[in-house]
mmCIF file of C-alpha atoms and ligand atoms in Angstrom:
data_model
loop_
_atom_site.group_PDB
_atom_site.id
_atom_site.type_symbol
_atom_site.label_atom_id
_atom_site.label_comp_id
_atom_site.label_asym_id
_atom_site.label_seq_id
_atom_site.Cartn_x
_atom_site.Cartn_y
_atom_site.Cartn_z
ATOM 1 C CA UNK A 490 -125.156 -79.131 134.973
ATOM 2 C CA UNK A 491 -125.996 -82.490 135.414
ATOM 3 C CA UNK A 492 -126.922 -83.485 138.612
ATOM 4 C CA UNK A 493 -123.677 -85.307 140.498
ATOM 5 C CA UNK A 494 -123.782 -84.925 144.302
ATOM 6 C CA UNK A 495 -120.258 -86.108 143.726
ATOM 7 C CA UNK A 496 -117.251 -85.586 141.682
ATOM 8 C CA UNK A 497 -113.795 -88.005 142.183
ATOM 9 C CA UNK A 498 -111.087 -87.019 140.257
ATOM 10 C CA UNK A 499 -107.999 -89.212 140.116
ATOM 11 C CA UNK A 500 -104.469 -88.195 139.654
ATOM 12 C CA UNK A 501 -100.723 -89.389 138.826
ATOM 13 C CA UNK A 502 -98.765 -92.552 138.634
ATOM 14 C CA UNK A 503 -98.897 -95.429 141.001
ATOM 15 C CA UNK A 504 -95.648 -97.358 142.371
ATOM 16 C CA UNK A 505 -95.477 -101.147 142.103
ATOM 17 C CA UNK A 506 -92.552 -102.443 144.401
ATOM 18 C CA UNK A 507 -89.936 -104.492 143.632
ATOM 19 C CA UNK A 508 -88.436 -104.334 147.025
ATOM 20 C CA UNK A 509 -88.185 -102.079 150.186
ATOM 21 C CA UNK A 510 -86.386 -99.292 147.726
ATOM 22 C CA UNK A 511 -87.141 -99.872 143.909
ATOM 23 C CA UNK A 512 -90.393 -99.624 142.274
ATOM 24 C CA UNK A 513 -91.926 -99.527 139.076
ATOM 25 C CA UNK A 514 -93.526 -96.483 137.794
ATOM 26 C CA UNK A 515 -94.220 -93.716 135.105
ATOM 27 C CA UNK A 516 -93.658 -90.331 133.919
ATOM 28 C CA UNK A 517 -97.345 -88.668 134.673
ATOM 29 C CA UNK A 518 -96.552 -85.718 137.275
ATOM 30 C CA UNK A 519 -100.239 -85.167 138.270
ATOM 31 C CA UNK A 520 -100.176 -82.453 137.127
ATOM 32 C CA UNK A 521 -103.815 -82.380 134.813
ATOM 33 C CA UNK A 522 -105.563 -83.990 137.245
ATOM 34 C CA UNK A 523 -104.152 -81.419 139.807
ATOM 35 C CA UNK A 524 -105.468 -78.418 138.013
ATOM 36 C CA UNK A 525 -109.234 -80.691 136.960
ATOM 37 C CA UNK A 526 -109.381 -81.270 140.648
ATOM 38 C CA UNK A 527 -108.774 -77.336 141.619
ATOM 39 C CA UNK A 528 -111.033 -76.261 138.693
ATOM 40 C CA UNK A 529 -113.683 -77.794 139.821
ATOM 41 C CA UNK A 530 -112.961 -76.562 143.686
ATOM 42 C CA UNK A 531 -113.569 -73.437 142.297
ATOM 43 C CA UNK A 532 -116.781 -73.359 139.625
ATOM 44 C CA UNK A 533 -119.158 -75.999 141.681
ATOM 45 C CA UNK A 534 -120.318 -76.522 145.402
ATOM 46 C CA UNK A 535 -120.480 -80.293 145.491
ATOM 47 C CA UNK A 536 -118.589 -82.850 147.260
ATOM 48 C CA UNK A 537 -115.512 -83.557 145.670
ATOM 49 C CA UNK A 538 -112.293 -86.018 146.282
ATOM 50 C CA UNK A 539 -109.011 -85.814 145.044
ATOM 51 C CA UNK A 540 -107.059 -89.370 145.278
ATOM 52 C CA UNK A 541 -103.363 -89.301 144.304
ATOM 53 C CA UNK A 542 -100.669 -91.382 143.505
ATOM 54 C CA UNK A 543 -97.054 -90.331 144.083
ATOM 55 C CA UNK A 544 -97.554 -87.179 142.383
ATOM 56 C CA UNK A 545 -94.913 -83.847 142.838
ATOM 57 C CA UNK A 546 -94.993 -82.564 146.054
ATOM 58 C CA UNK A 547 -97.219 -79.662 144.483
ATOM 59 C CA UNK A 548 -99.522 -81.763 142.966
ATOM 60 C CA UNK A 549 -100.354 -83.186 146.182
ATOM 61 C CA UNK A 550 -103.305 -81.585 147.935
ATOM 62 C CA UNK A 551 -106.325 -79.480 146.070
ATOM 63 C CA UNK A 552 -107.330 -76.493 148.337
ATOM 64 C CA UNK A 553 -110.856 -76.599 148.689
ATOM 65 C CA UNK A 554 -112.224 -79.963 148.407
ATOM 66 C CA UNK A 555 -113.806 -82.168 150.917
ATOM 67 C CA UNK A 556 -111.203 -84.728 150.742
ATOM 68 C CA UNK A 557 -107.294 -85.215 149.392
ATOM 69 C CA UNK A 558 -106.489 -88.816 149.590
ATOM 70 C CA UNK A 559 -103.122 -90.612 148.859
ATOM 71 C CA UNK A 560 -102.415 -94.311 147.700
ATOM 72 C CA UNK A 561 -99.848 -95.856 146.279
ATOM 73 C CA UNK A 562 -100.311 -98.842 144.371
ATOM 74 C CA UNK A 563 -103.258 -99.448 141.480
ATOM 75 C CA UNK A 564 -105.032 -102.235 143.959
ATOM 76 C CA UNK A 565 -105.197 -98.894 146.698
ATOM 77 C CA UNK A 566 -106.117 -96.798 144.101
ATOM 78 C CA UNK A 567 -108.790 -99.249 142.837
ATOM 79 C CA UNK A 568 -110.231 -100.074 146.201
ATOM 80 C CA UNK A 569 -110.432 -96.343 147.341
ATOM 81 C CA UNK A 570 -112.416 -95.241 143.986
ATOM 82 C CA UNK A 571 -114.940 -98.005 144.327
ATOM 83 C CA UNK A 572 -115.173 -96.905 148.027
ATOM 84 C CA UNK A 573 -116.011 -93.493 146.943
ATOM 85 C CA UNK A 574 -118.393 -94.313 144.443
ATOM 86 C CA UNK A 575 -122.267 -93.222 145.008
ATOM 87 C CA UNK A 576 -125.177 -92.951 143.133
ATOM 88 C CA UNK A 577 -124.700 -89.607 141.201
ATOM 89 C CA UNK A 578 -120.992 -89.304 140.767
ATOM 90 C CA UNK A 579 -118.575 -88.103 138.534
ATOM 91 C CA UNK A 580 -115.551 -89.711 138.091
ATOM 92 C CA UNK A 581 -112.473 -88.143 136.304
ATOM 93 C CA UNK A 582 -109.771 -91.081 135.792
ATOM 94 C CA UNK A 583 -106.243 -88.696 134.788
ATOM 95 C CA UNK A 584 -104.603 -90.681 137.278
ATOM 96 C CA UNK A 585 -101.652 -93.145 134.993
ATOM 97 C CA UNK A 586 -101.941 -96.514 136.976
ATOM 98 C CA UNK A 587 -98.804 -98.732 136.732
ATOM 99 C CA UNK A 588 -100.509 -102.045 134.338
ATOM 100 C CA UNK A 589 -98.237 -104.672 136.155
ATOM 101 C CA UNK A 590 -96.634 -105.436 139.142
ATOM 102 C CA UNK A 591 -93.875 -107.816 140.445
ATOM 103 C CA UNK A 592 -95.373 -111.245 141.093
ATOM 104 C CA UNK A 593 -93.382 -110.646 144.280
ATOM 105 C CA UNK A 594 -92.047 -107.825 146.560
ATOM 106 C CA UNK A 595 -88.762 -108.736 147.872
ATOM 107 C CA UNK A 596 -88.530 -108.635 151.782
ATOM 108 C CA UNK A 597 -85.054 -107.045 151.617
ATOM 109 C CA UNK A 598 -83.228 -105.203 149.374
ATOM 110 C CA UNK A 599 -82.287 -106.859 145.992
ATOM 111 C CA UNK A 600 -78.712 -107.730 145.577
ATOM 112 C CA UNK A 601 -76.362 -107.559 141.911
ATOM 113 C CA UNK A 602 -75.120 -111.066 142.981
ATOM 114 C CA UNK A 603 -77.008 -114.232 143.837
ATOM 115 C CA UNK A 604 -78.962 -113.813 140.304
ATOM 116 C CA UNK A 605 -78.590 -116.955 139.228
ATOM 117 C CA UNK A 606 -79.559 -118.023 135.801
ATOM 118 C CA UNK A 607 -79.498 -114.474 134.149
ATOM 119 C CA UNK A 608 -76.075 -113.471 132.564
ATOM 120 C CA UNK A 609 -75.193 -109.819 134.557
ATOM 121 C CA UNK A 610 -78.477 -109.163 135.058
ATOM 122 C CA UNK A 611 -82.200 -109.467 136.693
ATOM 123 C CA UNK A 612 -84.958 -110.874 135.323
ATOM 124 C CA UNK A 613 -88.141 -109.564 136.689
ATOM 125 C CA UNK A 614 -91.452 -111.322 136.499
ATOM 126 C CA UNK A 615 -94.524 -109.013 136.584
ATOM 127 C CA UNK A 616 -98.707 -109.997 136.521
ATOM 128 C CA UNK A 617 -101.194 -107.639 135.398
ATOM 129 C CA UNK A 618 -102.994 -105.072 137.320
ATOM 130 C CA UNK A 619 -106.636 -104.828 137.586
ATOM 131 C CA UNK A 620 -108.233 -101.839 135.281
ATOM 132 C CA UNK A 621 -109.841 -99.374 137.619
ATOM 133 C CA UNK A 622 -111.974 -98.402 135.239
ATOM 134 C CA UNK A 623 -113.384 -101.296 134.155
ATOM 135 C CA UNK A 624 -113.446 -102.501 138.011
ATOM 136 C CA UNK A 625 -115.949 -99.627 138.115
ATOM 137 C CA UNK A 626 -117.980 -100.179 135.289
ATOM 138 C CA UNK A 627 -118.496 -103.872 136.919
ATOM 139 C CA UNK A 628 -119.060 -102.622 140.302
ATOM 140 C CA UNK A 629 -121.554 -99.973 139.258
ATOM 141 C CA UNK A 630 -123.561 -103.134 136.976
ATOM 142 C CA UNK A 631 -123.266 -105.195 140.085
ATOM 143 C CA UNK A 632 -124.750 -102.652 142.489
ATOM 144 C CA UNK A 633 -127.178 -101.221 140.442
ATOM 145 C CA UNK A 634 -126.423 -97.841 141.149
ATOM 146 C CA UNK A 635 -127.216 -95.162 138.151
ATOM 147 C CA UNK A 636 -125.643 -91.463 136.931
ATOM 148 C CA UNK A 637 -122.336 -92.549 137.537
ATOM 149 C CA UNK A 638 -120.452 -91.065 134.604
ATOM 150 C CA UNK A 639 -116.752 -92.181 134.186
ATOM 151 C CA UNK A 640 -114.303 -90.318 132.035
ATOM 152 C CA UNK A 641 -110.798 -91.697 131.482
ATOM 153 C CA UNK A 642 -107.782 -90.002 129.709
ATOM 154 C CA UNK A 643 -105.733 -92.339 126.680
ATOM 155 C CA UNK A 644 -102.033 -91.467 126.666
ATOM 156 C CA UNK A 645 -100.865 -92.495 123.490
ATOM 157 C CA UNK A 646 -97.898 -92.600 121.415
ATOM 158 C CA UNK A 647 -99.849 -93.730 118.169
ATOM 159 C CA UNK A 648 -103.382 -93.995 116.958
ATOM 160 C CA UNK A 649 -104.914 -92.318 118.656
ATOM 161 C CA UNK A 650 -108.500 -92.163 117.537
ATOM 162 C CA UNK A 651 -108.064 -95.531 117.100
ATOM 163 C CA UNK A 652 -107.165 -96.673 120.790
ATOM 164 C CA UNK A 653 -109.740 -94.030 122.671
ATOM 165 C CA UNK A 654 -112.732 -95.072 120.519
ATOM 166 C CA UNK A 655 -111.263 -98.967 121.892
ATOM 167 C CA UNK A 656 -110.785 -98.158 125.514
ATOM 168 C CA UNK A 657 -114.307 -96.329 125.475
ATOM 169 C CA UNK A 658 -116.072 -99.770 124.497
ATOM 170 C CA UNK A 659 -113.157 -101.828 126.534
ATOM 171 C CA UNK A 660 -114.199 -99.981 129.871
ATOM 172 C CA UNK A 661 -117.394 -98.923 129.531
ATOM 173 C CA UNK A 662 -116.922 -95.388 130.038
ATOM 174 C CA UNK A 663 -118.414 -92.276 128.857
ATOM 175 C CA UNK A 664 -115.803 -90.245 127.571
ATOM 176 C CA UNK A 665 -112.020 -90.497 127.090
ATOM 177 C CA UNK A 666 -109.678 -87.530 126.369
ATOM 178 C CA UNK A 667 -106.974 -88.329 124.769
ATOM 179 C CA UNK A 668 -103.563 -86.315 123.784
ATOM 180 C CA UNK A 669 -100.390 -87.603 122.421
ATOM 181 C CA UNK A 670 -97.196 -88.609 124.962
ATOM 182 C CA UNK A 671 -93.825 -89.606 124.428
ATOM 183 C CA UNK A 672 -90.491 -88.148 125.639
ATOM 184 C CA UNK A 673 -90.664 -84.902 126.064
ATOM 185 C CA UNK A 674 -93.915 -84.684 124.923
ATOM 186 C CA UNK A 675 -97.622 -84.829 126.912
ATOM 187 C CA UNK A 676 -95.858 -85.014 130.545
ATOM 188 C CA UNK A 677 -94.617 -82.509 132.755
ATOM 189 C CA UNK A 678 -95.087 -78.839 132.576
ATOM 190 C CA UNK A 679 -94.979 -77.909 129.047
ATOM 191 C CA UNK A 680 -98.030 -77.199 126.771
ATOM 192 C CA UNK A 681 -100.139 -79.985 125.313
ATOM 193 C CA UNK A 682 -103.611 -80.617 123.424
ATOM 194 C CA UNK A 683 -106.703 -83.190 124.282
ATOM 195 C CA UNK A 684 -108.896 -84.553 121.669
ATOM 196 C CA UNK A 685 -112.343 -85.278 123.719
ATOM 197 C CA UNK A 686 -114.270 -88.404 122.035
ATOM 198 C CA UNK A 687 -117.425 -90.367 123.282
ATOM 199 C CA UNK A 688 -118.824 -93.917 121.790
ATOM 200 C CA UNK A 689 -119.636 -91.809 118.695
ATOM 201 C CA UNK A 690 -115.707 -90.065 117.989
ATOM 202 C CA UNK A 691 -114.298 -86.810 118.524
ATOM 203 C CA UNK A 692 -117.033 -84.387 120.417
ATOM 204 C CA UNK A 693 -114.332 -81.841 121.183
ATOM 205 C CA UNK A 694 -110.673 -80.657 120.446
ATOM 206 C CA UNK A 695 -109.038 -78.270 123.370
ATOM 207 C CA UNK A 696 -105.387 -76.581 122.703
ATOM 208 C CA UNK A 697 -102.588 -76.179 122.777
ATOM 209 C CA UNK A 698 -102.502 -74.878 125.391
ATOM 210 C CA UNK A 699 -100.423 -75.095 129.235
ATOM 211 C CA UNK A 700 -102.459 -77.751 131.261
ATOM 212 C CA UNK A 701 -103.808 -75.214 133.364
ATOM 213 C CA UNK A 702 -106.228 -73.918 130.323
ATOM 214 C CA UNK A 703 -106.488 -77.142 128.899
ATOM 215 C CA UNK A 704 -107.904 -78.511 132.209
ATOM 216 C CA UNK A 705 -109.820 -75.137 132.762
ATOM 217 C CA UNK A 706 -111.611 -76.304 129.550
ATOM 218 C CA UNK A 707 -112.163 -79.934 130.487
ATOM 219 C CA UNK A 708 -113.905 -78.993 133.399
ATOM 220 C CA UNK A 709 -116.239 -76.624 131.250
ATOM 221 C CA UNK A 710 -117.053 -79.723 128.840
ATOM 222 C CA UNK A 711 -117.945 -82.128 131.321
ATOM 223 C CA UNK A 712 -120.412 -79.354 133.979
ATOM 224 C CA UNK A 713 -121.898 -79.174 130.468
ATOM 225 C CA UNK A 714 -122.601 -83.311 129.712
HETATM 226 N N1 CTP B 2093 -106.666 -96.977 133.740
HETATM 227 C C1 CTP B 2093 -107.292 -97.677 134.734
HETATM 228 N N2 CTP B 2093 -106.685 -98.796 135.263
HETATM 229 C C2 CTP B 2093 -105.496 -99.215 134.787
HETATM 230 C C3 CTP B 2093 -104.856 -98.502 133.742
HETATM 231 C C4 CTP B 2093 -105.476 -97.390 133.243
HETATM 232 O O1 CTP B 2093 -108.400 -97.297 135.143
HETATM 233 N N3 CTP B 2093 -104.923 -100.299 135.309
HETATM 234 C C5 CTP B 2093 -107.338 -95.768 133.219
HETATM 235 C C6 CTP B 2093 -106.471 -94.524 133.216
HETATM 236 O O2 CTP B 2093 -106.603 -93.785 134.410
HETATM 237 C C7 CTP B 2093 -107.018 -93.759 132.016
HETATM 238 C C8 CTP B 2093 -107.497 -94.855 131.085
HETATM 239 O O3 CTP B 2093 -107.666 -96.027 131.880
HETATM 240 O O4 CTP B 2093 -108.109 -92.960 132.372
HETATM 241 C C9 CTP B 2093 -106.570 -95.184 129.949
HETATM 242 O O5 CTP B 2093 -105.266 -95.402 130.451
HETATM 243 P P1 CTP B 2093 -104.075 -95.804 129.473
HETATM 244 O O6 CTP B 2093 -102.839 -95.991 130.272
HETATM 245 O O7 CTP B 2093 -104.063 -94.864 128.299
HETATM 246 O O8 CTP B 2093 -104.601 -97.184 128.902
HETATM 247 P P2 CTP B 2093 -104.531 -98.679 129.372
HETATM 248 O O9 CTP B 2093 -105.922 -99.133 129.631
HETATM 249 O O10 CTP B 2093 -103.541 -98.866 130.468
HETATM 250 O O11 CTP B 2093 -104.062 -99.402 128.042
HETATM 251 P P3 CTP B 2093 -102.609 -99.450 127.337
HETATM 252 O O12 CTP B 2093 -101.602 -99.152 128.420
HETATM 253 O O13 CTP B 2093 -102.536 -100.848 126.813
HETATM 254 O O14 CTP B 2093 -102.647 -98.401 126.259
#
């Protein structure tokens, strides 16, 4: 294995709040990052932290690893990875980050009337979110520190090859795994298959399997980088 003293594995969607109720969100469970995070707790004996976002209940806490962190929004989830960041890490992105948030969080619950200027509706005005990733990349060039390998998961509905082999250069990262979503398809609990690529294209297919294996597998690949 390589030698990380340290592996970080992210998982499941943040929540970007409109107001004290309603947020803005995705479909991602936690699920794969779940079963990386408890793969790992079980095949090496090094330091390892589990951050979540507002996964399932069960996806919650990893048995076995030093620590289980929860945030909420991408900013929290941003600032706690770079916190957690050494020299010698390994960091597993499968969290699914919401990209924007409202420019504002209402202070009180947003009512159906007083929306003036929109015909029966809301219009909602969002700015984007930092990357984590590449918020990484620039905080491990800025602090010089080295083996710090970053692997990030593409969720796509189209093109894929395409968009990993992009958000590899766009963000600096090692590897991306990447798999196919839509409705019904790549979230949840039913089965699914990853395509693993690096700067170079595909290294690695895996599936289909459930997301147990399929993260089983993962883990294999990268205690073998
Ligand atoms: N990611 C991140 N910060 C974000 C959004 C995504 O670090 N604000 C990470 C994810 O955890 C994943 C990888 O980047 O490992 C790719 O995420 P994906 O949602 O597929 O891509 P985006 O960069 O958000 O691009 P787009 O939504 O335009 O496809």
């Amino acid at each position: 294995m390589n030698s990380f003293r340290k592996i970080i594995i992210t998982s499941g969607p943040t929540r970007e709040w409109l107001d004290p109720v309603r947020y803005i969100s995705n479909a991602s469970s936690g699920k794969m990052g779940y079963h990386i995070a408890e793969s790992f707790a079980r095949k090496v004996d090094v330091e390892i932290v589990y951050i979540h976002g507002n996964t399932l209940e069960k996806y919650a806490n990893v048995p076995n690893v030093t620590k289980n962190i929860a945030v909420d929004t991408t900013i929290q989830l941003r600032d706690v990875v770079i916190s957690e960041i050494t020299n010698d890490t390994l960091l597993v992105m499968a969290a699914a980050p919401a990209d924007f948030r409202p420019i504002m969080t209402a202070k009180h619950k947003i009512k159906k009337e007083n929306q003036e200027g929109t015909k029966n509706g809301l219009l909602l005005e969002l700015e984007e979110n930092p990357d984590v990733l590449v918020s990484v990349t620039d905080h491990i060039l800025g602090n010089n520190l080295h083996n710090v390998m970053r692997v990030g998961f593409a969720a796509e509905t189209q093109d894929l090859d395409k968009n990993a082999k992009a958000k590899i250069l766009k963000k600096g990262i090692g590897y991306i795994i990447g798999n196919y979503v839509g409705h019904n398809i790549g979230f949840g609990e039913i089965d699914s298959s990853v395509i693993i690529y690096n700067a170079d294209g595909i290294v690695k297919k895996i599936g289909p399997f459930p997301k147990e294996l399929i993260a089983e597998q993962i883990v294999e690949f990268l205690l073998n980088i």
